[in-house]
Coordinates of C-alpha atoms in Angstrom, one line a residue:
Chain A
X57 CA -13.4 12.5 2.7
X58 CA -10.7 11.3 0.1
X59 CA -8.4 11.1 3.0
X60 CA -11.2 8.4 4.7
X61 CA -11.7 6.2 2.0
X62 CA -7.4 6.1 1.3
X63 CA -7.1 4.9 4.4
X64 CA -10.1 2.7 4.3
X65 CA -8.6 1.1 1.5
X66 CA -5.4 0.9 2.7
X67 CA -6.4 -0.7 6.4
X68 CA -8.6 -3.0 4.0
X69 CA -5.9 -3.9 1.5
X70 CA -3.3 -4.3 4.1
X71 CA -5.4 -6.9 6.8
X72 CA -6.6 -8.9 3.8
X73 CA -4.7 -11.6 3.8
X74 CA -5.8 -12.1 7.8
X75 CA -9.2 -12.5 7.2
X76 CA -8.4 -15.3 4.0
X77 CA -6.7 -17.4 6.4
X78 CA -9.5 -17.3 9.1
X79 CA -12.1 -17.8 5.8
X80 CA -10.0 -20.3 4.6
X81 CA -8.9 -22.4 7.9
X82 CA -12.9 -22.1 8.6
X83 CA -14.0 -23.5 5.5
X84 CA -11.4 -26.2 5.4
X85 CA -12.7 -27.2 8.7
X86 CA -16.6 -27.2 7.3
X87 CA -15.5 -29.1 4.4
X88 CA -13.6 -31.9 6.1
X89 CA -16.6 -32.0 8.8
X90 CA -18.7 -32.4 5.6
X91 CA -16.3 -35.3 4.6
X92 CA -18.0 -36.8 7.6
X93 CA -22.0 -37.0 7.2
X94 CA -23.1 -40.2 7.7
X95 CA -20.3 -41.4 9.7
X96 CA -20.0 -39.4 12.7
X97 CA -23.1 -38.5 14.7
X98 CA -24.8 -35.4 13.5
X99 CA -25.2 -33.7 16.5
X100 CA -21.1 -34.0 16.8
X101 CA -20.8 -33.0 13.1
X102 CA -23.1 -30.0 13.8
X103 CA -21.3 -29.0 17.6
X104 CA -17.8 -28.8 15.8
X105 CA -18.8 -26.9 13.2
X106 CA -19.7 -23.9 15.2
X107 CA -15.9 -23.9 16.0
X108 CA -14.8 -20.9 13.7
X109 CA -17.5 -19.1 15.7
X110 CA -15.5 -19.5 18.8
X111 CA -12.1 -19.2 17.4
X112 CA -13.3 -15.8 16.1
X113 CA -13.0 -14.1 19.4
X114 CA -9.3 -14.9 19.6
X115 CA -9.1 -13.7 15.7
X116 CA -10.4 -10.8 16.9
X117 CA -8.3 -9.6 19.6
X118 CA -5.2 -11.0 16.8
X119 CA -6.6 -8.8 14.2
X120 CA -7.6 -5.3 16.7
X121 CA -3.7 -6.0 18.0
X122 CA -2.5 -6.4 14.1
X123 CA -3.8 -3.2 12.9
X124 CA -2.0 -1.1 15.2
X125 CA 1.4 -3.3 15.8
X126 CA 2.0 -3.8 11.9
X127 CA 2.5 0.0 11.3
X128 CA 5.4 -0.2 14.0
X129 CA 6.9 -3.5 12.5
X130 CA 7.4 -2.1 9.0
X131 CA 8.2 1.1 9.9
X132 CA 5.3 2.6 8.7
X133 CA 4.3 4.5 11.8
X134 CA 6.2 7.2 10.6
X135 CA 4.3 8.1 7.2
X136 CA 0.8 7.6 9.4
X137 CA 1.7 10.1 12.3
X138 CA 3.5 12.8 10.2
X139 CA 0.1 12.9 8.3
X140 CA -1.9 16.2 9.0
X141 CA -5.1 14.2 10.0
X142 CA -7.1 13.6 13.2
X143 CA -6.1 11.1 15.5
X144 CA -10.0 10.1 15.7
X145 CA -9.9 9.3 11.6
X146 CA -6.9 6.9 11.9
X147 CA -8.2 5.3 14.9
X148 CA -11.4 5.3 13.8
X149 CA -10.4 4.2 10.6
X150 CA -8.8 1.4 12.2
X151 CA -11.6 0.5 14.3
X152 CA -14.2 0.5 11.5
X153 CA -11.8 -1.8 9.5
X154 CA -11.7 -4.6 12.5
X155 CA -15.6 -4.0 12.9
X156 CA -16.2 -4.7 9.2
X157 CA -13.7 -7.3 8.7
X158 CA -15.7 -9.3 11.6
X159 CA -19.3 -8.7 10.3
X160 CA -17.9 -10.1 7.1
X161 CA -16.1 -13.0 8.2
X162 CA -19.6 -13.9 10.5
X163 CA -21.3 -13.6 7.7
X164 CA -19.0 -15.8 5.4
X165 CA -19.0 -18.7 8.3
X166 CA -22.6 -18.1 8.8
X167 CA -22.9 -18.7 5.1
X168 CA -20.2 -21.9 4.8
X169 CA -22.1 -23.5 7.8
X170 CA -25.6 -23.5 7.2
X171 CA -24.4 -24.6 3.2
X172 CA -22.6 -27.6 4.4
X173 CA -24.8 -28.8 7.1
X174 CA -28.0 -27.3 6.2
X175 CA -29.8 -31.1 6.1
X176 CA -28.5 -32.2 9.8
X177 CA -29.4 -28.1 11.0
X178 CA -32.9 -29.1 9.8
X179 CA -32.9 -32.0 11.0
X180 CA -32.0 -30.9 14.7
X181 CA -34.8 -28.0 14.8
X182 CA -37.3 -30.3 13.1
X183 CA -39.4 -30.1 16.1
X184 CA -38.9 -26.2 16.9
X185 CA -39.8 -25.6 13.8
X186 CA -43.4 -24.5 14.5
X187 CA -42.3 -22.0 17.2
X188 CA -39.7 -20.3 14.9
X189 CA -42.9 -20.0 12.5
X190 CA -44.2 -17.6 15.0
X191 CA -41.5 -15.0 14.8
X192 CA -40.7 -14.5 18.3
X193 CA -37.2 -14.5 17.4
X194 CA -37.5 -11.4 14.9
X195 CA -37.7 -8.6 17.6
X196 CA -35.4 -10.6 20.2
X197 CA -32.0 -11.2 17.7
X198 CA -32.0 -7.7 17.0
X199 CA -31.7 -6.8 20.3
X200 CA -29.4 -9.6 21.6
X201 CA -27.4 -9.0 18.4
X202 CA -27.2 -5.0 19.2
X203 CA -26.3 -6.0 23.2
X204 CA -23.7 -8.1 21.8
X205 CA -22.6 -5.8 19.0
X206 CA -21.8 -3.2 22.0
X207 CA -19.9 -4.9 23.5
X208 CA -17.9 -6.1 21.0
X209 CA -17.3 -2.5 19.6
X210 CA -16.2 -1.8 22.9
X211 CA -13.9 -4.6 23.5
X212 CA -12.1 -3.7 20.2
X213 CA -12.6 0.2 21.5
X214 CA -10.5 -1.4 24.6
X215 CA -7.7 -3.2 23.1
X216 CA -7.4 -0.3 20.8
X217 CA -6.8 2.2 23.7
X218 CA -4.4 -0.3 25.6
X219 CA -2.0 -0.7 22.2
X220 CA -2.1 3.3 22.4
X221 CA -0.8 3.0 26.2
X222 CA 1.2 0.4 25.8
X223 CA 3.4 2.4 22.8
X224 CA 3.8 5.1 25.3
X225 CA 6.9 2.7 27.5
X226 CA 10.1 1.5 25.8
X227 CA 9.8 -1.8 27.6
X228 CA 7.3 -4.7 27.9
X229 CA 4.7 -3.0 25.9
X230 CA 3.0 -6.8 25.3
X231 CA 3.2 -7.2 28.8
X232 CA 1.5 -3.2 29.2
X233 CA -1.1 -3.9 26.4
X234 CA -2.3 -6.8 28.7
X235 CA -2.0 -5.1 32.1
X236 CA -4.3 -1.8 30.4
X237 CA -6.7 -4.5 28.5
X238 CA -7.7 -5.8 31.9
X239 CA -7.6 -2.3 33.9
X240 CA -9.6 -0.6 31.7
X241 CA -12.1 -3.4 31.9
X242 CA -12.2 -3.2 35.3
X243 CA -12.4 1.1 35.4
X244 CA -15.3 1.0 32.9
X245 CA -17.1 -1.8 34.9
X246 CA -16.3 0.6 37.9
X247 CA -17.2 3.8 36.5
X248 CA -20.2 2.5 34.8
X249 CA -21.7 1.5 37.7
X250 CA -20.9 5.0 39.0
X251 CA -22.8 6.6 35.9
X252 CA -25.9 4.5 35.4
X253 CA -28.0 5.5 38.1
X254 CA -27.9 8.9 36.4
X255 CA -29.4 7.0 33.3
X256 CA -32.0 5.2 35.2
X257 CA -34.7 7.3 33.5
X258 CA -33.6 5.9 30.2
X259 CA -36.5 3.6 29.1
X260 CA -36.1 -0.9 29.7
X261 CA -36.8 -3.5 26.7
X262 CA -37.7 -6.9 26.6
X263 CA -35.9 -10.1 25.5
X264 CA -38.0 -12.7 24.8
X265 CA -35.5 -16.0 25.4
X266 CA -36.6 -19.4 24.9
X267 CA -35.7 -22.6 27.0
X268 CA -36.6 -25.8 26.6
X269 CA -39.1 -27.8 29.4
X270 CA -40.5 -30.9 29.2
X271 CA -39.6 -31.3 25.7
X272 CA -41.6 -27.9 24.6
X273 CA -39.9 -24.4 23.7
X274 CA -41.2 -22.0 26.1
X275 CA -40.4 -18.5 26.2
X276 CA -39.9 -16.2 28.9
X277 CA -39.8 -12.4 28.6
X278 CA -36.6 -10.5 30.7
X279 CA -37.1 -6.7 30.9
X280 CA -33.4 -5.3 30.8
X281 CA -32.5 -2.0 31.5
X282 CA -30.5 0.3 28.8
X283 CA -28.5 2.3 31.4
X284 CA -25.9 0.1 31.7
X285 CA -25.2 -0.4 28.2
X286 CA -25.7 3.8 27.8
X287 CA -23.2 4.0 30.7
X288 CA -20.7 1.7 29.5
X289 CA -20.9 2.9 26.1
X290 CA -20.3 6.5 27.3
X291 CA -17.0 4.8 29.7
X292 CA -15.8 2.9 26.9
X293 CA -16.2 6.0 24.5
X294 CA -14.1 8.4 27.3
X295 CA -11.5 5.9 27.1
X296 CA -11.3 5.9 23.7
X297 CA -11.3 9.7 23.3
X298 CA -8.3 9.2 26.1
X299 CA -6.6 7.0 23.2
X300 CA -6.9 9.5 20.4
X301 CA -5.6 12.3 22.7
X302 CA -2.1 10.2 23.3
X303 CA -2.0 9.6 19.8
X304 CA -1.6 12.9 19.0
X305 CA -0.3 14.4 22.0
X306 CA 2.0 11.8 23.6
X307 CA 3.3 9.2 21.1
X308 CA 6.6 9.5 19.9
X309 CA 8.8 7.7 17.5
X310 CA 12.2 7.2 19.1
Chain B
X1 CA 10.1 29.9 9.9
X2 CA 11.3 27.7 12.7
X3 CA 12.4 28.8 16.2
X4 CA 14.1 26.6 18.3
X5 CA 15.1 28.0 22.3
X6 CA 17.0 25.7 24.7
X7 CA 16.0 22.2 23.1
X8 CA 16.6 19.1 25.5
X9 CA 15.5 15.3 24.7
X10 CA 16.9 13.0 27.1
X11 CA 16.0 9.1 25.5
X12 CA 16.1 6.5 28.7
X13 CA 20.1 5.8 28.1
X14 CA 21.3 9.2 26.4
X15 CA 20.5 12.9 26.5
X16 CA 19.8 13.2 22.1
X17 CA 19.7 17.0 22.3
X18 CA 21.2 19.4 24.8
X19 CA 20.1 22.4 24.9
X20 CA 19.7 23.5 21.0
X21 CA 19.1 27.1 19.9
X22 CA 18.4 27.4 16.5
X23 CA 16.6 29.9 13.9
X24 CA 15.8 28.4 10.6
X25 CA 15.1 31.0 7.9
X26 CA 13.2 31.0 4.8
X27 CA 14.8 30.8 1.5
X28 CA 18.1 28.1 2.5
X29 CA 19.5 24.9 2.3
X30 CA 20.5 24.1 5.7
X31 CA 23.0 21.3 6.0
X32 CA 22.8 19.7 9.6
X33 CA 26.1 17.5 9.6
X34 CA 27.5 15.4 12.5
X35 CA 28.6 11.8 12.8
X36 CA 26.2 9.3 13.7
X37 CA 24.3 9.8 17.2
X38 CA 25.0 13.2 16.9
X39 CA 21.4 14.0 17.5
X40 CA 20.8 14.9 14.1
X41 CA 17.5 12.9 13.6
X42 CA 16.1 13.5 16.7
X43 CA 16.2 17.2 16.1
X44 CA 14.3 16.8 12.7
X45 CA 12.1 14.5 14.4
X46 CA 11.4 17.1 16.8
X47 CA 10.2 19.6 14.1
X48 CA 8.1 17.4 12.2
X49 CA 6.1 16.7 15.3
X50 CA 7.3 12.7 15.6
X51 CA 9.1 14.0 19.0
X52 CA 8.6 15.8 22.1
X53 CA 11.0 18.2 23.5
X54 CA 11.4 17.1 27.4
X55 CA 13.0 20.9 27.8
X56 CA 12.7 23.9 25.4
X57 CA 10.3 24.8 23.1
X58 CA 10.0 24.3 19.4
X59 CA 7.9 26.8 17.4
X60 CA 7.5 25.5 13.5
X61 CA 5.8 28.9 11.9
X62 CA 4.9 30.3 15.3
X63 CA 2.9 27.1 16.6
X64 CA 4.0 24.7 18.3
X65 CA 5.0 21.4 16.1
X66 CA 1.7 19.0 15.7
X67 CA -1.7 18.6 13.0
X68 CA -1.5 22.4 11.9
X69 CA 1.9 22.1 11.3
X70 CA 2.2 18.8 9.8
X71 CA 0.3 20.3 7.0
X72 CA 2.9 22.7 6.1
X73 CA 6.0 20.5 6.9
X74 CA 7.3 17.9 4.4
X75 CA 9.6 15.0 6.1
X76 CA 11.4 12.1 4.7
X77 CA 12.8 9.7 7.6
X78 CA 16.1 7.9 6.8
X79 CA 14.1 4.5 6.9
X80 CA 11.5 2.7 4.7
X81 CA 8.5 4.5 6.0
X82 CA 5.8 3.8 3.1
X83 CA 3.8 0.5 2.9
X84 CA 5.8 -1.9 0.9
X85 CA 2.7 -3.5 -0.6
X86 CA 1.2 -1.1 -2.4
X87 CA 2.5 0.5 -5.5
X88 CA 3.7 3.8 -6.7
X89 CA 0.8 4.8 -7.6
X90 CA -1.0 3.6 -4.5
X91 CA 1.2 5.2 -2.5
X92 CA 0.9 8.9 -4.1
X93 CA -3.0 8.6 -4.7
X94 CA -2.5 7.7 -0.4
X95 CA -0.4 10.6 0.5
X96 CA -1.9 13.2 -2.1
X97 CA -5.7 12.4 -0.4
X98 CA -3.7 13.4 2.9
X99 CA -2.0 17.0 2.0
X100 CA -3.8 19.8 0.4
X101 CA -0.5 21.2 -0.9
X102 CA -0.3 17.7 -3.0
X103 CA 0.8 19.4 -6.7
X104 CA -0.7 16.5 -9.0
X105 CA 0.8 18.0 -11.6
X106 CA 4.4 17.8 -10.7
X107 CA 4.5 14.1 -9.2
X108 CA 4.7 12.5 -13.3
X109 CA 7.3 15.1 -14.0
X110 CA 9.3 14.3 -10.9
X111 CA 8.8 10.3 -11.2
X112 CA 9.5 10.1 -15.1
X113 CA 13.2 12.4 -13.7
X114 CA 13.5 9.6 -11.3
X115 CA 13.1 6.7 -13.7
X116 CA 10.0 5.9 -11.8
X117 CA 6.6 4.5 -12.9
X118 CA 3.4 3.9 -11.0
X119 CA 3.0 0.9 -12.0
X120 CA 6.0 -0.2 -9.8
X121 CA 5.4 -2.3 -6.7
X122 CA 7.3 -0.6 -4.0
X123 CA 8.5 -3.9 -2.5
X124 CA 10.2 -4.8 -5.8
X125 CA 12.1 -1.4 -5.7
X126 CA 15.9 -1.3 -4.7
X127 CA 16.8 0.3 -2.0
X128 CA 17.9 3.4 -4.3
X129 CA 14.6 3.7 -6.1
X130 CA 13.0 3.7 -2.6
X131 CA 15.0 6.7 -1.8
X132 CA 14.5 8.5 -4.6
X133 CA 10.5 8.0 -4.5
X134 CA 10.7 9.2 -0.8
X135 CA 12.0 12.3 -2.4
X136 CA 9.5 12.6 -5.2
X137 CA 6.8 12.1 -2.2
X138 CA 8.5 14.9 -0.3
X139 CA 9.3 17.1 -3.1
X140 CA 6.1 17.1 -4.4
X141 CA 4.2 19.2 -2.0
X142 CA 4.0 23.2 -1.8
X143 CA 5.7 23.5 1.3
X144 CA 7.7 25.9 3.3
X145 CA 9.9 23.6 4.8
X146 CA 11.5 20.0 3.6
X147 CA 13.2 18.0 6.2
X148 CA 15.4 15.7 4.8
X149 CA 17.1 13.0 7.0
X150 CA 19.9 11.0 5.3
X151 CA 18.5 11.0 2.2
X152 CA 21.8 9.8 0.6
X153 CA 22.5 6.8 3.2
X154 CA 24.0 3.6 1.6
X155 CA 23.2 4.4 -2.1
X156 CA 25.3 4.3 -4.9
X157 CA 26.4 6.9 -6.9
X158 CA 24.1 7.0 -9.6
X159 CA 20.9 7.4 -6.6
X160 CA 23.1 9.8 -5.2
X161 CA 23.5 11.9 -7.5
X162 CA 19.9 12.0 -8.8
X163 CA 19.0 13.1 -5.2
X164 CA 21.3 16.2 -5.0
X165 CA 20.2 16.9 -8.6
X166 CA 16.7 16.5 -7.6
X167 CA 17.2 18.9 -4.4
X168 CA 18.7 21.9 -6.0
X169 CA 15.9 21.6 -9.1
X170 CA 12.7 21.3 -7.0
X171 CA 14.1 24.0 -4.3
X172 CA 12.2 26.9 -4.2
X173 CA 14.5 29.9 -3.2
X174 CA 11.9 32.3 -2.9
X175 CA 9.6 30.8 -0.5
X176 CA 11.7 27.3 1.0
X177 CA 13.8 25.7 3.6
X178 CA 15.2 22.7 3.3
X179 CA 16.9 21.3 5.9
X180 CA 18.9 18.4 5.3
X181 CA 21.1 16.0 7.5
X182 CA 23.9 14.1 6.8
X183 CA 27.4 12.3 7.6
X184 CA 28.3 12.1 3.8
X185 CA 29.2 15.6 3.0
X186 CA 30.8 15.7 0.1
X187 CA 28.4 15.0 -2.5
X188 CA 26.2 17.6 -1.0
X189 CA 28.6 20.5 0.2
X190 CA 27.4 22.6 -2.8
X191 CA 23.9 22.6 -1.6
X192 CA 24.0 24.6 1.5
X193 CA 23.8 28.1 2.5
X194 CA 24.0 27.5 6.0
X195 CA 25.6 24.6 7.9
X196 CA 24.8 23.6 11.2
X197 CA 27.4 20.9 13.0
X198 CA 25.9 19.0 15.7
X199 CA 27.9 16.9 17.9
X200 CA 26.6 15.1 21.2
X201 CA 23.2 16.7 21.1
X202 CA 24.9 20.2 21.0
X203 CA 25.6 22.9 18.4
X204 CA 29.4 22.7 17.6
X205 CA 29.3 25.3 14.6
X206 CA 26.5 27.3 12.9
X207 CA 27.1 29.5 10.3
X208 CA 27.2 30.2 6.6
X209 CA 28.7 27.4 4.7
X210 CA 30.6 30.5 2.7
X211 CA 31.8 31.7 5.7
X212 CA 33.0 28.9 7.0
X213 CA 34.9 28.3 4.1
X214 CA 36.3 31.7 4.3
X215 CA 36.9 31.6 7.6
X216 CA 39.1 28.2 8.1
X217 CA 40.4 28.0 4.0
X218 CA 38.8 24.5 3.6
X219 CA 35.8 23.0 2.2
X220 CA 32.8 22.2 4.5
X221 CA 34.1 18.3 4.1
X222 CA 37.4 18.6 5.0
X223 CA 36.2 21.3 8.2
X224 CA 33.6 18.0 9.1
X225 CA 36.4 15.7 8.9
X226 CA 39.3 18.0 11.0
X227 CA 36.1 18.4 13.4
X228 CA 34.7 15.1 13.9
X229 CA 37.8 12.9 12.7

C-alpha cells in the first residue's frame, strides 16, 4: 500500500503544473468573457464559455500521452522499471492519476462557469425551469454521466496501451502511438460486437432525454442495452491487460 | 549468484553482446572494464532486467531476471535516473515504499557521509552530489548484488573519491557482489577481486585481478591500457 500512495503522490506532484495551466487558461477565459456582460449577447457570452469543456478532450489525450512520455524524456524510466512492482500498479497508477486529474479539472470549470455566468445561465433556463423542478434529470445524468465516464476510462485505457506499443520500436513511435490509438479503436469496436450477443441477457435501462417541440421540453424515454458497454469494457480491459504484460515482459531500455 | 550462458544482444545497428559466459559469485567486487561501447552497460542492463537477451539466457539467483529479481538486485544507471523535482527526502521515502530490503536506518548515516541532506532539491544538486545520492540509494538496501554502471563518470576528484570510499565501507563480504563498470580504472583498481575485460560485446580477459597482476607484472590500469590502447 505505501508503494501506491508514493507513486500516487509522485504522478500527482509531477503532472501538477499541467492541470494549473488548463485551470488557469480556463479561468482567464471565464474572466475576460465576464469582462463582457452587458456588451456582447448573452447567449454568445454563455456558448463560449463552455469552451474549456471542449478543449478538455485535447487536454486529455496531452495529459494520458504526458504521463507515460515524461518518464522517458528525463530519464526517469529507468528508476520506474527497475522497481520490483506490478506493471498493473504503475499503469494503473498512472491511469487513476489522468482519471482524477480530469474529474477535478470538470469540476473546477464546472465551478468557474456557473460562478461567472450564473445570472445569464438563469436567465437562459428561465422557462425550463419548472421541468428541472420535476427531477427527471436525477436518474438520467447518472447514467449518461456513467455511459460517458466508460468511455472515457477507456479512451485513456486506449492511449495508454498504444504509448506501451509504440515504446516497443526505435523509430516513429509518435507516428506508432497514432497508428495503435486508431487500430485498437477499431479491434475493440470489432470484437465487441463479436462478444455482446453473449451479454444479451444482461438486463436494458432507460434514458429519459429531453428535446425541445413547439417551444415545450418534452421527454422521451430510450431503452439502451448494457451489453455493449459490458462488451467493450471487457475489450478495452483485454487490451489493457495486453499493455501491462509488455511492460513487464517486452520493454526495454536501450 | 548470477549465471550467464552464451549471452547475445544484437541493437538494430550493432551486436552489444556476443555471446557472454559469465559466473558471478557471492562475496566480490567484480570490476567490468572496457572502453566505451564495449557492451559493458548493456550487460548490466541485462541482469537488472532493463534488457532482454535476443540469444542466451541470464539466470540472476536461479530465475530468470524480472519483478522477483528486481527485488533482490540494486542498480544504479550511469545517467540521471531519479525525478529531478523532488527532494532527497522525497526521493528515498519514494524508493524505500518500493523495496522491502530498504534499511531506514542506514540511509541518515550514509547521506550525513555524503554531505547530503534531505532537505536538498535534487535539481539543485551538482552533477557529483547526484552521483553520490545514486549511491546512497543503491547502497542502502540489503541486497545480494549491486550493479554499478559508471559510477565515477565525469566527476571530480573529491566525488570520486567519496564513491570508492563509499563502495569498500558499505560492501558486505560475507553475503555481496558488486559489480561495477568502468573505463577509469585507476581510482578503483584496488576494489576488485575479479576483473572482467569486455571488448566488442565479448569477454577479452576474466580472471582475478591478483592474478592478473601476477601473471603480466602490471597493474590492472596499465594491463587496460596495453589492452585497449
Amino acid at each position: 500500500m505505501k508503494a501506491f500512495w508514493q507513486l500516487l503522490r509522485k504522478e500527482l506532484l509531477a503532472q501538477r503544473w499541467a492541470v494549473g495551466i488548463l485551470l488557469g487558461l480556463s479561468f482567464v477565459w471565464h474572466l475576460l468573457l465576464y469582462s463582457k456582460i452587458g456588451i456582447w449577447y448573452p447567449q454568445a457570452i454563455l456558448s463560449l464559455g463552455l469552451i474549456p469543456f471542449f478543449f478538455i478532450h485535447l487536454w486529455i489525450l496531452w495529459i494520458s500521452i504526458q504521463v507515460y512520455r515524461t518518464e522517458w524524456a528525463e530519464d526517469t524510466a529507468y528508476l520506474l522499471l527497475s522497481l520490483p512492482v506490478s506493471s498493473w500498479l504503475i499503469t494503473g497508477v498512472k491511469l487513476l492519476t489522468v482519471v482524477l486529474y480530469t474529474c477535478f479539472s470538470l469540476l473546477v470549470i464546472a465551478a468557474s462557469y456557473f460562478t461567472f455566468f450564473r445570472g445569464e445561465i438563469i436567465s437562459a433556463i428561465q422557462p425550463y425551469l419548472m421541468y428541472l423542478e420535476t427531477g427527471w434529470y436525477k436518474r438520467d445524468l447518472i447514467n449518461i454521466g456513467l455511459i460517458l465516464f466508460i468511455f472515457f476510462v477507456g479512451s485513456i485505457m486506449l492511449i495508454h496501451f498504444s504509448y506501451i506499443c509504440s515504446r516497443m520500436v526505435n523509430r516513429l513511435r509518435g507516428l506508432v502511438l497514432i497508428w495503435v490509438f486508431l487500430l485498437s479503436n477499431w479491434v475493440c469496436s470489432q470484437l465487441a460486437n463479436l462478444i455482446e450477443p453473449l451479454l444479451n441477457w444482461l438486463p436494458t435501462f432507460g434514458v429519459d432525454l429531453p428535446y425541445v417541440e413547439f417551444g415545450n421540453l418534452m421527454l422521451r424515454e430510450y431503452r439502451i442495452p448494457s451489453s455493449p458497454f459490458v462488451s467493450y469494457i471487457l475489450v478495452v480491459f483485454g487490451l489493457f491487460a495486453l499493455g501491462n504484460w509488455l511492460w513487464e515482459k517486452q520493454i526495454e531500455l536501450a | 549468484m548470477v549465471e550467464i550462458t552464451g549471452l547475445v544482444k544484437v541493437y538494430p545497428d550493432t551486436r552489444a553482446l556476443d555471446g557472454i559466459d559469465l559466473t558471478i559469485d557471492s562475496g566480490k567486487i567484480y570490476g567490468l572494464l572496457g572502453p566505451n561501447g564495449s557492451g559493458k552497460s548493456t550487460l548490466l542492463k541485462c541482469i537488472a532486467g532493463l534488457l532482454r537477451p535476443d540469444q542466451g539466457q541470464i539466470k540472476v539467483f536461479g530465475q530468470r531476471p524480472g519483478r522477483v529479481t528486481k527485488a533482490k538486485v540494486a542498480y544504479l544507471p550511469e545517467i540521471d535516473y531519479l525525478y529531478r523535482w523532488m527532494t532527497i527526502g522525497e526521493i528515498i521515502n519514494f524508493v524505500a515504499a518500493m523495496y522491502p530490503d530498504w534499511r531506514e536506518d542506514k540511509v541518515d548515516e550514509l547521506l550525513k557521509n555524503m554531505n547530503l541532506t534531505k532537505e536538498q532539491k535534487i535539481n539543485s544538486l551538482s552533477k557529483g552530489m547526484r552521483a553520490r545520492l545514486k549511491l546512497v540509494i543503491a547502497m542502502a538496501r540489503e541486497t545480494e548484488l549491486v550493479l554499478l554502471d559508471e559510477p565515477l563518470s565525469g566527476l571530480d576528484p573529491s566525488s570520486r573519491g567519496k564513491i570508492v570510499d563509499m563502495i569498500l565501507s558499505e560492501f558486505r563480504s560475507e553475503r555481496q557482489s558488486v559489480i561495477l563498470s568502468t573505463h577509469e580504472v585507476g581510482e578503483t583498481e584496488n576494489l576488485y577481486d575479479e576483473v572482467i575485460f569486455l571488448d566488442k560485446g565479448t569477454i577479452r580477459i576474466m580472471d582475478q585481478a591478483e592474478k592478473l597482476r601476477q601473471n603480466h607484472g602490471l597493474s590492472i590500469n596499465d594491463l587496460f591500457r596495453e589492452v585497449f590502447l
